[in-house]
mmCIF file of C-alpha atoms in Angstrom:
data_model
loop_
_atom_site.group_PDB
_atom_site.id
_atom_site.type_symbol
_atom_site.label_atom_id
_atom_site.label_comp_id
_atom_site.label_asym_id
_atom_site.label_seq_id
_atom_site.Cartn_x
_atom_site.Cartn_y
_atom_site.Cartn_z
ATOM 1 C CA UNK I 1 -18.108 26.803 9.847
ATOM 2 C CA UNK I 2 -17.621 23.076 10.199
ATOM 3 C CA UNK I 3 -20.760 22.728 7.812
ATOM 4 C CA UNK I 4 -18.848 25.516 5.285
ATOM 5 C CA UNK I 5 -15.956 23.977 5.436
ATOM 6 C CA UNK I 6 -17.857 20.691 4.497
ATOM 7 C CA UNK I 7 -19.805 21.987 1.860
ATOM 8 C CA UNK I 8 -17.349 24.524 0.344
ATOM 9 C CA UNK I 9 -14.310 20.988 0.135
ATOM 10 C CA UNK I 10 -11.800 23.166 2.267
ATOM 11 C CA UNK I 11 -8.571 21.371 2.185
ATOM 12 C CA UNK I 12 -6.479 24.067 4.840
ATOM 13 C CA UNK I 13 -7.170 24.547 8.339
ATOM 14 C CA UNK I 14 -8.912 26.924 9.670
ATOM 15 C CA UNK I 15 -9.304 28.255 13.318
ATOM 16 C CA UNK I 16 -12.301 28.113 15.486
ATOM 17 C CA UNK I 17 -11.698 30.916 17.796
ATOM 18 C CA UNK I 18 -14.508 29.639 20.404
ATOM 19 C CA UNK I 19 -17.138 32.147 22.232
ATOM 20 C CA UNK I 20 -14.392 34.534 23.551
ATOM 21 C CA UNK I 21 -12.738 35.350 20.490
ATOM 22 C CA UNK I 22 -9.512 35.340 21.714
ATOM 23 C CA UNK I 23 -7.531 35.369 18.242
ATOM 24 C CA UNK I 24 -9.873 37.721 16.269
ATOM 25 C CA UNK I 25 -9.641 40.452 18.607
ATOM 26 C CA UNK I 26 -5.555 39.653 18.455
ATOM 27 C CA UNK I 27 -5.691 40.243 14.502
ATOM 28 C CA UNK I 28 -8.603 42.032 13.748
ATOM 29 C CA UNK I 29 -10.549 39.943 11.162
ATOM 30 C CA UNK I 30 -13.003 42.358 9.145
ATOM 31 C CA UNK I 31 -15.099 39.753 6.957
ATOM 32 C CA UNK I 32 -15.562 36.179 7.102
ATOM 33 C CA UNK I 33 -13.755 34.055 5.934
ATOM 34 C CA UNK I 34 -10.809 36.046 6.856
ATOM 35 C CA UNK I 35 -7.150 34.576 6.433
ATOM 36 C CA UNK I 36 -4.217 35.262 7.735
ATOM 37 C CA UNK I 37 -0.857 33.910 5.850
ATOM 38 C CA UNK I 38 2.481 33.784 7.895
ATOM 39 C CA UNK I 39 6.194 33.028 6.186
ATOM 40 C CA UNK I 40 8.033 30.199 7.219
ATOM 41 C CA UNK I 41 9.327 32.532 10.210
ATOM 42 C CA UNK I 42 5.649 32.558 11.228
ATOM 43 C CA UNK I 43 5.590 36.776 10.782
ATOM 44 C CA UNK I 44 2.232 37.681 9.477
ATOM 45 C CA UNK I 45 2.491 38.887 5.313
ATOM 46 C CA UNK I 46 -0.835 39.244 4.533
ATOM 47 C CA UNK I 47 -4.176 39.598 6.175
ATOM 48 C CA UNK I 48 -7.492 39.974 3.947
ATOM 49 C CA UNK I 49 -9.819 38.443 1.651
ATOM 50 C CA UNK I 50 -9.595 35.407 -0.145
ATOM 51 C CA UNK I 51 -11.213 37.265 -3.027
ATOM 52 C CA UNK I 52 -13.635 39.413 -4.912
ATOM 53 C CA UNK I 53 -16.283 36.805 -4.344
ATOM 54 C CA UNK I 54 -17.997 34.041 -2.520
ATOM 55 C CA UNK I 55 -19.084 32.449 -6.162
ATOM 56 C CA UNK I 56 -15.882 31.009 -8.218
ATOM 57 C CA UNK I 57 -17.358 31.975 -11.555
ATOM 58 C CA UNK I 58 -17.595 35.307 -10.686
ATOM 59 C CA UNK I 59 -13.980 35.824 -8.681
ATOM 60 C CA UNK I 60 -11.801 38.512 -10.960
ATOM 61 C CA UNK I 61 -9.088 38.974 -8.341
ATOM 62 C CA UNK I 62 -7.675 36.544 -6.288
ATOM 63 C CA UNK I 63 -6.040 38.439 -3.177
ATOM 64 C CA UNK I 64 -4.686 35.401 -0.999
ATOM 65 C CA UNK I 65 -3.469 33.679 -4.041
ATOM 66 C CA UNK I 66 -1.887 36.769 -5.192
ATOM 67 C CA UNK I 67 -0.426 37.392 -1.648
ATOM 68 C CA UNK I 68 0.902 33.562 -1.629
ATOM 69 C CA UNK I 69 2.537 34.002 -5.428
ATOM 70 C CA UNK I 70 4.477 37.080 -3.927
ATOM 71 C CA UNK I 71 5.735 35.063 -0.581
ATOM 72 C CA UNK I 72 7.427 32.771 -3.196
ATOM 73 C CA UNK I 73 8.453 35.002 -5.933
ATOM 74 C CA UNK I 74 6.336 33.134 -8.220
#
């Protein structure tokens, strides 16, 4: 992930949830990367893809982006 993370520019954090998995069997991640946005009250509002695709050029929906536009009201 580190070498992902590295590769792909992330600018968030991310978790490394170590050999027992401690986390991911808490939320229930079903692909990777998975993410998990909370509200400022730290309850979980969306859990899912980031979107339709690993390659930008070919993403046509944008699911965490969507789910972070409808936190705000944007």
């Amino acid at each position: 992930m580190k070498l992902r993370a590295q590769d792909k520019g992330f600018n968030f954090p991310y978790l490394y949830d170590g050999d027992d998995q401690i986390v991911a069997e808490k939320y229930g991640p079903q692909a990777t990367p998975h993410v998990f946005i909370f509200d400022k009250e730290k309850k979980l509002r969306y859990t899912g893809r980031i979107d339709d695709s690993e390659k930008i050029q070919n993403v046509s929906v944008s699911d965490a982006r969507n789910a972070i536009d409808a936190l705000f009201g944007w």
